[in-house]
């Protein structure tokens, strides 16, 4: 996967496929709400496993019943790349299994 920064248009187009995700401060991010702190913690652990698999890591913030994920690609000058969207898409696929909305 390329570490080439995506253009603003490419980012906007790809975000249309990821409801709930936003682009700000040169990062894509989303906050998930869950039914409990335990469910939120389990989601964080699951995201961490995916990040290790992809060798691409985001900033994760665990709240009482929330998880916030924010990511860009450091090796691309802290810009958004296809790798960030791959991670976002993987998280979108697993979040519902934890009851995230």
C-alpha angles and dihedrals in degrees: 000000000000124000090207113130115249120236120248089254092050090051092048092048093049093046089060086069092052111060112201094027121112138189118227137140091012092301139095115228146169138185119218124202119212137185097251146359090258091055090049091050091050090051090052090052091049092049090049090055092051091048091053090048091052093038086227120114134197134196107264124196119192117203130175093283101351138084121197120195122191124175147173133153115266094194089058093056094273091300128138114263139173088269090065091053091047089056092046092051092050091050090048089055095052102035095079090056086065094047093255121161 
